[in-house]
PDB file of C-alpha atoms in Angstrom:
ATOM      1  CA  ALA A   9     -84.956-107.871  34.944  1.00 95.00           C
ATOM      2  CA  PHE A  10     -81.637-108.223  33.130  1.00 96.00           C
ATOM      3  CA  VAL A  11     -83.283-108.723  29.716  1.00 96.00           C
ATOM      4  CA  LYS A  12     -85.526-105.684  30.249  1.00 97.00           C
ATOM      5  CA  LYS A  13     -82.470-103.588  31.140  1.00 97.00           C
ATOM      6  CA  VAL A  14     -80.634-104.774  28.004  1.00 97.00           C
ATOM      7  CA  ALA A  15     -83.707-104.079  25.837  1.00 97.00           C
ATOM      8  CA  LYS A  16     -83.881-100.500  27.107  1.00 96.00           C
ATOM      9  CA  LYS A  17     -80.139 -99.965  26.645  1.00 95.00           C
ATOM     10  CA  GLU A  18     -80.032-101.422  23.120  1.00 96.00           C
ATOM     11  CA  GLY A  19     -83.354-100.115  21.795  1.00 95.00           C
ATOM     12  CA  VAL A  20     -84.710-103.565  20.927  1.00 96.00           C
ATOM     13  CA  ALA A  21     -87.623-105.685  22.175  1.00 96.00           C
ATOM     14  CA  PRO A  22     -87.098-108.303  24.925  1.00 96.00           C
ATOM     15  CA  ASN A  23     -88.026-111.039  22.431  1.00 95.00           C
ATOM     16  CA  GLN A  24     -85.001-110.010  20.337  1.00 97.00           C
ATOM     17  CA  ILE A  25     -82.523-110.899  23.101  1.00 97.00           C
ATOM     18  CA  MET A  26     -80.889-114.218  24.019  1.00 97.00           C
ATOM     19  CA  THR A  27     -78.614-114.513  27.052  1.00 97.00           C
ATOM     20  CA  GLY A  28     -75.735-116.929  27.446  1.00 95.00           C
ATOM     21  CA  PRO A  29     -72.614-117.627  29.519  1.00 94.00           C
ATOM     22  CA  GLY A  30     -70.443-115.218  27.537  1.00 92.00           C
ATOM     23  CA  SER A  31     -70.753-114.516  23.820  1.00 94.00           C
ATOM     24  CA  SER A  32     -68.831-117.572  22.538  1.00 93.00           C
ATOM     25  CA  ASP A  33     -71.703-119.820  23.632  1.00 94.00           C
ATOM     26  CA  LEU A  34     -74.104-117.721  21.540  1.00 96.00           C
ATOM     27  CA  LEU A  35     -71.779-117.753  18.513  1.00 96.00           C
ATOM     28  CA  GLU A  36     -71.623-121.529  18.683  1.00 95.00           C
ATOM     29  CA  LYS A  37     -75.391-121.970  19.152  1.00 95.00           C
ATOM     30  CA  THR A  38     -76.007-119.859  16.048  1.00 96.00           C
ATOM     31  CA  ALA A  39     -73.519-121.900  14.012  1.00 97.00           C
ATOM     32  CA  VAL A  40     -75.065-125.213  15.105  1.00 95.00           C
ATOM     33  CA  VAL A  41     -78.554-124.106  14.055  1.00 95.00           C
ATOM     34  CA  LEU A  42     -77.733-122.325  10.784  1.00 96.00           C
ATOM     35  CA  PHE A  43     -75.326-124.944   9.430  1.00 97.00           C
ATOM     36  CA  GLN A  44     -77.197-128.188  10.131  1.00 92.00           C
ATOM     37  CA  ASN A  45     -77.428-128.846   6.401  1.00 93.00           C
ATOM     38  CA  GLY A  46     -74.081-127.444   5.268  1.00 95.00           C
ATOM     39  CA  GLY A  47     -73.471-124.137   3.540  1.00 98.00           C
ATOM     40  CA  ASN A  48     -70.630-121.665   3.987  1.00 98.00           C
ATOM     41  CA  VAL A  49     -69.717-118.740   6.208  1.00 98.00           C
ATOM     42  CA  VAL A  50     -67.804-115.725   4.897  1.00 98.00           C
ATOM     43  CA  SER A  51     -65.470-114.008   7.360  1.00 98.00           C
ATOM     44  CA  ALA A  52     -62.173-112.197   7.673  1.00 98.00           C
ATOM     45  CA  ASP A  53     -58.904-114.082   7.887  1.00 97.00           C
ATOM     46  CA  PRO A  54     -57.718-113.996  10.597  1.00 96.00           C
ATOM     47  CA  CYS A  55     -60.809-113.857  12.821  1.00 96.00           C
ATOM     48  CA  TYR A  56     -62.121-115.262  16.094  1.00 96.00           C
ATOM     49  CA  MET A  57     -62.432-118.954  15.256  1.00 96.00           C
ATOM     50  CA  SER A  58     -65.077-120.175  17.732  1.00 95.00           C
ATOM     51  CA  LEU A  59     -67.995-119.831  15.289  1.00 96.00           C
ATOM     52  CA  ILE A  60     -65.894-120.998  12.330  1.00 97.00           C
ATOM     53  CA  GLN A  61     -64.857-124.214  14.084  1.00 97.00           C
ATOM     54  CA  VAL A  62     -68.473-125.096  14.876  1.00 97.00           C
ATOM     55  CA  VAL A  63     -69.517-124.361  11.282  1.00 97.00           C
ATOM     56  CA  ARG A  64     -66.877-126.807  10.056  1.00 96.00           C
ATOM     57  CA  ALA A  65     -67.834-129.417  12.645  1.00 95.00           C
ATOM     58  CA  SER A  66     -71.468-129.101  11.537  1.00 93.00           C
ATOM     59  CA  GLY A  67     -70.539-129.844   7.924  1.00 93.00           C
ATOM     60  CA  GLY A  68     -70.224-126.294   6.635  1.00 96.00           C
ATOM     61  CA  ASP A  69     -67.356-124.528   4.857  1.00 98.00           C
ATOM     62  CA  TRP A  70     -65.352-121.387   5.638  1.00 98.00           C
ATOM     63  CA  LYS A  71     -64.703-118.767   2.954  1.00 98.00           C
ATOM     64  CA  PRO A  72     -61.877-116.651   4.430  1.00 98.00           C
ATOM     65  CA  VAL A  73     -61.180-113.150   3.111  1.00 98.00           C
ATOM     66  CA  LYS A  74     -57.868-111.453   3.947  1.00 98.00           C
ATOM     67  CA  LEU A  75     -57.956-108.157   5.812  1.00 96.00           C
ATOM     68  CA  THR A  76     -57.068-104.922   4.020  1.00 96.00           C
ATOM     69  CA  PRO A  77     -53.458-103.617   4.285  1.00 94.00           C
ATOM     70  CA  ASP A  78     -54.551-101.413   7.214  1.00 92.00           C
ATOM     71  CA  PHE A  79     -56.088-104.480   8.932  1.00 93.00           C
ATOM     72  CA  GLN A  80     -59.771-103.618   8.436  1.00 95.00           C
ATOM     73  CA  HIS A  81     -62.368-106.049   7.090  1.00 98.00           C
ATOM     74  CA  ASP A  82     -62.262-106.067   3.292  1.00 98.00           C
ATOM     75  CA  LEU A  83     -65.989-105.511   2.969  1.00 98.00           C
ATOM     76  CA  ASP A  84     -66.012-105.351  -0.835  1.00 98.00           C
ATOM     77  CA  ALA A  85     -64.193-108.672  -1.120  1.00 98.00           C
ATOM     78  CA  MET A  86     -66.419-110.229   1.542  1.00 98.00           C
ATOM     79  CA  GLU A  87     -69.542-109.201  -0.339  1.00 98.00           C
ATOM     80  CA  ALA A  88     -68.072-110.569  -3.573  1.00 98.00           C
ATOM     81  CA  ALA A  89     -67.391-113.903  -1.818  1.00 98.00           C
ATOM     82  CA  ILE A  90     -71.083-114.453  -1.020  1.00 98.00           C
ATOM     83  CA  ASP A  91     -72.678-117.161  -3.156  1.00 98.00           C
ATOM     84  CA  SER A  92     -75.833-119.299  -3.204  1.00 97.00           C
ATOM     85  CA  GLU A  93     -74.410-121.524  -0.431  1.00 98.00           C
ATOM     86  CA  THR A  94     -73.606-118.665   1.966  1.00 98.00           C
ATOM     87  CA  LYS A  95     -75.687-118.865   5.130  1.00 98.00           C
ATOM     88  CA  LEU A  96     -73.881-116.241   7.193  1.00 98.00           C
ATOM     89  CA  VAL A  97     -71.361-113.401   7.011  1.00 98.00           C
ATOM     90  CA  TYR A  98     -69.363-113.195  10.250  1.00 98.00           C
ATOM     91  CA  ILE A  99     -67.562-110.035  11.426  1.00 98.00           C
ATOM     92  CA  THR A 100     -65.659-109.413  14.657  1.00 97.00           C
ATOM     93  CA  ASN A 101     -65.316-105.679  15.331  1.00 97.00           C
ATOM     94  CA  PRO A 102     -62.815-104.841  16.753  1.00 97.00           C
ATOM     95  CA  ASN A 103     -61.289-107.948  15.260  1.00 97.00           C
ATOM     96  CA  ASN A 104     -59.634-110.743  17.224  1.00 96.00           C
ATOM     97  CA  PRO A 105     -56.694-111.471  17.041  1.00 95.00           C
ATOM     98  CA  THR A 106     -55.674-108.227  15.295  1.00 96.00           C
ATOM     99  CA  ALA A 107     -57.426-105.789  17.739  1.00 96.00           C
ATOM    100  CA  THR A 108     -58.220-103.507  14.779  1.00 96.00           C
ATOM    101  CA  LYS A 109     -61.518-101.722  14.079  1.00 96.00           C
ATOM    102  CA  THR A 110     -63.337-101.391  10.761  1.00 97.00           C
ATOM    103  CA  ASP A 111     -64.711 -98.005   9.671  1.00 96.00           C
ATOM    104  CA  THR A 112     -68.151 -97.624  11.260  1.00 96.00           C
ATOM    105  CA  LYS A 113     -70.001 -96.028   8.347  1.00 97.00           C
ATOM    106  CA  LYS A 114     -68.633 -98.523   5.818  1.00 98.00           C
ATOM    107  CA  LEU A 115     -69.539-101.401   8.114  1.00 98.00           C
ATOM    108  CA  TYR A 116     -73.037-100.039   8.796  1.00 98.00           C
ATOM    109  CA  ASP A 117     -73.738 -99.581   5.079  1.00 98.00           C
ATOM    110  CA  PHE A 118     -72.398-103.082   4.398  1.00 98.00           C
ATOM    111  CA  CYS A 119     -74.548-104.709   7.100  1.00 98.00           C
ATOM    112  CA  ASP A 120     -77.620-102.708   6.071  1.00 98.00           C
ATOM    113  CA  ARG A 121     -77.270-103.788   2.441  1.00 98.00           C
ATOM    114  CA  VAL A 122     -75.937-107.346   2.734  1.00 98.00           C
ATOM    115  CA  SER A 123     -78.313-108.425   5.526  1.00 98.00           C
ATOM    116  CA  GLN A 124     -81.171-108.073   3.059  1.00 97.00           C
ATOM    117  CA  LYS A 125     -79.600-110.996   1.143  1.00 97.00           C
ATOM    118  CA  VAL A 126     -77.908-113.104   3.836  1.00 98.00           C
ATOM    119  CA  PRO A 127     -77.690-112.866   7.665  1.00 98.00           C
ATOM    120  CA  VAL A 128     -74.765-110.847   9.041  1.00 98.00           C
ATOM    121  CA  PHE A 129     -73.310-111.685  12.463  1.00 98.00           C
ATOM    122  CA  VAL A 130     -71.306-108.905  14.163  1.00 98.00           C
ATOM    123  CA  ASP A 131     -69.381-109.952  17.271  1.00 98.00           C
ATOM    124  CA  GLU A 132     -68.861-106.743  19.284  1.00 98.00           C
ATOM    125  CA  ALA A 133     -67.059-108.221  22.292  1.00 97.00           C
ATOM    126  CA  TYR A 134     -64.457-105.425  22.362  1.00 97.00           C
ATOM    127  CA  LEU A 135     -66.523-102.535  21.001  1.00 97.00           C
ATOM    128  CA  GLU A 136     -67.007-100.807  24.361  1.00 96.00           C
ATOM    129  CA  LEU A 137     -63.230-100.390  24.586  1.00 96.00           C
ATOM    130  CA  THR A 138     -63.056 -98.253  21.426  1.00 95.00           C
ATOM    131  CA  PRO A 139     -62.940 -94.451  21.842  1.00 91.00           C
ATOM    132  CA  GLU A 140     -66.476 -94.045  20.465  1.00 93.00           C
ATOM    133  CA  GLY A 141     -67.837 -97.051  22.385  1.00 93.00           C
ATOM    134  CA  LEU A 142     -71.284 -98.400  21.568  1.00 94.00           C
ATOM    135  CA  SER A 143     -72.047 -95.497  19.235  1.00 93.00           C
ATOM    136  CA  ASN A 144     -70.216 -97.714  16.702  1.00 93.00           C
ATOM    137  CA  SER A 145     -72.632-100.619  17.248  1.00 97.00           C
ATOM    138  CA  MET A 146     -74.630-102.330  14.519  1.00 98.00           C
ATOM    139  CA  ALA A 147     -77.490-102.948  16.993  1.00 97.00           C
ATOM    140  CA  PRO A 148     -79.724-100.178  15.510  1.00 97.00           C
ATOM    141  CA  LEU A 149     -80.028-102.325  12.375  1.00 97.00           C
ATOM    142  CA  ILE A 150     -81.947-104.931  14.384  1.00 96.00           C
ATOM    143  CA  ALA A 151     -84.518-102.355  15.434  1.00 92.00           C
ATOM    144  CA  LYS A 152     -84.643-101.400  11.738  1.00 94.00           C
ATOM    145  CA  GLY A 153     -85.681-104.975  10.901  1.00 95.00           C
ATOM    146  CA  ARG A 154     -82.459-106.145   9.265  1.00 97.00           C
ATOM    147  CA  ASP A 155     -81.257-109.765   9.504  1.00 98.00           C
ATOM    148  CA  VAL A 156     -78.322-108.885  11.763  1.00 98.00           C
ATOM    149  CA  PHE A 157     -76.945-110.638  14.855  1.00 98.00           C
ATOM    150  CA  VAL A 158     -74.980-108.638  17.472  1.00 98.00           C
ATOM    151  CA  THR A 159     -73.265-110.192  20.488  1.00 98.00           C
ATOM    152  CA  ARG A 160     -71.770-108.605  23.587  1.00 97.00           C
ATOM    153  CA  THR A 161     -69.934-110.081  26.529  1.00 97.00           C
ATOM    154  CA  PHE A 162     -69.294-109.035  30.118  1.00 97.00           C
ATOM    155  CA  SER A 163     -65.829-110.632  29.932  1.00 96.00           C
ATOM    156  CA  LYS A 164     -64.014-107.534  28.659  1.00 95.00           C
ATOM    157  CA  ILE A 165     -64.795-104.020  29.930  1.00 95.00           C
ATOM    158  CA  HIS A 166     -66.931-105.390  32.793  1.00 96.00           C
ATOM    159  CA  GLY A 167     -64.131-107.730  33.929  1.00 94.00           C
ATOM    160  CA  MET A 168     -66.527-110.665  34.450  1.00 95.00           C
ATOM    161  CA  ALA A 169     -64.806-113.361  32.362  1.00 94.00           C
ATOM    162  CA  GLY A 170     -64.953-115.867  35.220  1.00 94.00           C
ATOM    163  CA  LEU A 171     -68.626-115.220  35.997  1.00 95.00           C
ATOM    164  CA  ARG A 172     -69.746-115.829  32.363  1.00 95.00           C
ATOM    165  CA  MET A 173     -72.407-113.489  31.021  1.00 97.00           C
ATOM    166  CA  GLY A 174     -73.218-112.315  27.518  1.00 97.00           C
ATOM    167  CA  TYR A 175     -76.153-111.630  25.240  1.00 98.00           C
ATOM    168  CA  MET A 176     -77.159-111.662  21.605  1.00 98.00           C
ATOM    169  CA  LEU A 177     -79.442-109.229  19.790  1.00 98.00           C
ATOM    170  CA  VAL A 178     -81.264-110.625  16.751  1.00 97.00           C
ATOM    171  CA  ASN A 179     -84.637-110.474  15.041  1.00 95.00           C
ATOM    172  CA  LYS A 180     -87.405-112.678  16.446  1.00 95.00           C
ATOM    173  CA  MET A 181     -87.547-114.943  13.382  1.00 95.00           C
ATOM    174  CA  GLN A 182     -83.919-116.010  13.808  1.00 96.00           C
ATOM    175  CA  LEU A 183     -84.285-116.277  17.575  1.00 95.00           C
ATOM    176  CA  ASP A 184     -87.313-118.574  17.206  1.00 95.00           C
ATOM    177  CA  LYS A 185     -85.267-120.752  14.839  1.00 94.00           C
ATOM    178  CA  ILE A 186     -82.468-121.038  17.410  1.00 94.00           C
ATOM    179  CA  ASN A 187     -84.925-121.711  20.244  1.00 92.00           C
ATOM    180  CA  GLU A 188     -86.400-124.670  18.354  1.00 93.00           C
ATOM    181  CA  ILE A 189     -83.122-126.537  18.864  1.00 92.00           C
ATOM    182  CA  THR A 190     -81.392-124.897  21.814  1.00 89.00           C
ATOM    183  CA  ARG A 191     -82.061-122.033  24.198  1.00 84.00           C
ATOM    184  CA  GLY A 192     -80.384-119.187  25.976  1.00 85.00           C
ATOM    185  CA  GLY A 193     -80.095-118.542  29.679  1.00 86.00           C
ATOM    186  CA  MET A 194     -78.467-121.891  30.428  1.00 85.00           C
ATOM    187  CA  GLY A 195     -75.428-122.003  32.709  1.00 86.00           C
ATOM    188  CA  ILE A 196     -75.907-118.508  34.142  1.00 94.00           C
ATOM    189  CA  SER A 197     -75.946-118.225  37.927  1.00 94.00           C
ATOM    190  CA  GLY A 198     -78.045-115.868  40.039  1.00 95.00           C
ATOM    191  CA  PRO A 199     -74.957-114.034  41.378  1.00 96.00           C
ATOM    192  CA  THR A 200     -73.756-113.537  37.775  1.00 97.00           C
ATOM    193  CA  ILE A 201     -77.069-111.923  36.787  1.00 97.00           C
ATOM    194  CA  GLN A 202     -76.987-109.602  39.800  1.00 97.00           C
ATOM    195  CA  ALA A 203     -73.344-108.695  39.125  1.00 97.00           C
ATOM    196  CA  ALA A 204     -74.147-107.911  35.476  1.00 97.00           C
ATOM    197  CA  ILE A 205     -77.049-105.650  36.452  1.00 97.00           C
ATOM    198  CA  ALA A 206     -74.887-103.859  39.029  1.00 97.00           C
ATOM    199  CA  SER A 207     -72.063-103.407  36.518  1.00 97.00           C
ATOM    200  CA  MET A 208     -74.402-101.983  33.859  1.00 96.00           C
ATOM    201  CA  ASP A 209     -75.643 -99.446  36.414  1.00 96.00           C
ATOM    202  CA  ASP A 210     -72.149 -98.441  37.575  1.00 97.00           C
ATOM    203  CA  THR A 211     -71.210 -96.128  34.702  1.00 95.00           C
ATOM    204  CA  ASP A 212     -68.372 -94.533  36.707  1.00 97.00           C
ATOM    205  CA  PHE A 213     -66.761 -97.954  37.146  1.00 95.00           C
ATOM    206  CA  LEU A 214     -67.044 -98.702  33.406  1.00 96.00           C
ATOM    207  CA  LYS A 215     -65.565 -95.308  32.492  1.00 96.00           C
ATOM    208  CA  SER A 216     -62.688 -95.982  34.886  1.00 97.00           C
ATOM    209  CA  CYS A 217     -62.082 -99.431  33.367  1.00 95.00           C
ATOM    210  CA  LYS A 218     -62.039 -97.990  29.854  1.00 96.00           C
ATOM    211  CA  ALA A 219     -59.673 -95.170  30.841  1.00 97.00           C
ATOM    212  CA  LYS A 220     -57.241 -97.536  32.576  1.00 96.00           C
ATOM    213  CA  ILE A 221     -57.224 -99.974  29.653  1.00 96.00           C
ATOM    214  CA  SER A 222     -56.652 -97.120  27.206  1.00 96.00           C
ATOM    215  CA  GLU A 223     -53.866 -95.629  29.327  1.00 97.00           C
ATOM    216  CA  ASN A 224     -52.073 -98.940  29.697  1.00 97.00           C
ATOM    217  CA  ARG A 225     -52.547 -99.788  26.014  1.00 97.00           C
ATOM    218  CA  GLU A 226     -50.937 -96.502  24.950  1.00 97.00           C
ATOM    219  CA  TYR A 227     -48.104 -96.950  27.450  1.00 98.00           C
ATOM    220  CA  THR A 228     -47.420-100.480  26.200  1.00 98.00           C
ATOM    221  CA  MET A 229     -47.497 -99.351  22.554  1.00 97.00           C
ATOM    222  CA  LYS A 230     -45.037 -96.581  23.327  1.00 97.00           C
ATOM    223  CA  GLU A 231     -42.655 -98.914  25.151  1.00 97.00           C
ATOM    224  CA  LEU A 232     -42.820-101.519  22.379  1.00 96.00           C
ATOM    225  CA  LYS A 233     -41.984 -98.916  19.731  1.00 96.00           C
ATOM    226  CA  ALA A 234     -39.121 -97.628  21.884  1.00 96.00           C
ATOM    227  CA  ARG A 235     -37.695-101.154  21.743  1.00 92.00           C
ATOM    228  CA  SER A 236     -37.987-101.289  17.914  1.00 91.00           C
ATOM    229  CA  PHE A 237     -41.106-103.468  17.802  1.00 93.00           C
ATOM    230  CA  ASP A 238     -43.879-102.578  15.365  1.00 94.00           C
ATOM    231  CA  PRO A 239     -47.244-103.167  17.106  1.00 95.00           C
ATOM    232  CA  MET A 240     -50.440-103.038  15.075  1.00 94.00           C
ATOM    233  CA  PRO A 241     -52.982-100.337  16.014  1.00 93.00           C
ATOM    234  CA  SER A 242     -55.244-101.625  18.790  1.00 96.00           C
ATOM    235  CA  SER A 243     -58.830-100.769  19.725  1.00 95.00           C
ATOM    236  CA  ALA A 244     -59.090-103.664  22.189  1.00 96.00           C
ATOM    237  CA  ASN A 245     -57.476-104.729  25.469  1.00 96.00           C
ATOM    238  CA  PHE A 246     -54.611-106.573  23.770  1.00 96.00           C
ATOM    239  CA  ILE A 247     -51.875-105.790  21.250  1.00 96.00           C
ATOM    240  CA  ILE A 248     -50.421-107.954  18.486  1.00 95.00           C
ATOM    241  CA  PHE A 249     -46.871-107.529  17.198  1.00 94.00           C
ATOM    242  CA  GLU A 250     -44.276-109.663  15.475  1.00 91.00           C
ATOM    243  CA  LEU A 251     -41.366-111.052  17.430  1.00 87.00           C
ATOM    244  CA  PRO A 252     -37.965-111.347  15.744  1.00 80.00           C
ATOM    245  CA  LYS A 253     -36.831-114.867  14.921  1.00 79.00           C
ATOM    246  CA  ALA A 254     -33.795-114.439  17.166  1.00 74.00           C
ATOM    247  CA  ILE A 255     -34.615-112.645  20.392  1.00 71.00           C
ATOM    248  CA  ASP A 256     -32.043-110.628  22.318  1.00 73.00           C
ATOM    249  CA  PRO A 257     -33.005-110.874  26.020  1.00 72.00           C
ATOM    250  CA  ASN A 258     -31.620-107.370  26.547  1.00 75.00           C
ATOM    251  CA  ALA A 259     -34.295-105.971  24.213  1.00 67.00           C
ATOM    252  CA  PHE A 260     -36.822-106.347  27.018  1.00 63.00           C
ATOM    253  CA  LEU A 261     -34.743-104.530  29.635  1.00 65.00           C
TER     254      LEU A 261
END
């Protein structure tokens, strides 16, 4: 029932969906399968390191590409970094730990083009918290037949981090490859599935969550700036900013 609901929401077939206890589990499963025989992954630096760490542990290499000055993915440099050993391009949008979002059209064009040469994995854990929400998703590329992975989690806007639920959208060929070695659906309880279904149906609750996160994010940004901090723009539920080397306790009062 959950998979059918996700398929309808995302516009993909049920056999293009893998469930897992959060999205990190699905990132790691993908890395284990794709990098059994080495290769490299191209991603931003910094990025969410869960997939990268498993790639390295599996014998693969990481090709990091610095973000642009405005903290977006440097898509041109990432494409230029792809070589004959590249098995995956990994993107977190909005990024973690920077909380910054990459331009949707540029990212869509990049994924559309590059996925015809090498698989592209887009981790969209925080995407529902952006002003435009899932309209920024790369999921339509999967229905288009592109070699794109998209993951979502119920740990953020749904507030279900402790219950552990997530899913991955990917073409059937890649999913079959992953299922030969591992499988989804493990470690998910019945109450978690029912909670996820109920949360997906409760659009008023999700709108309220998004509004409260946005309101508190803007308040926190304003208060940080009033205290002479320089927070980076955030499209997530966290904010990153540099602390001075010597901290005056009164600065927080």
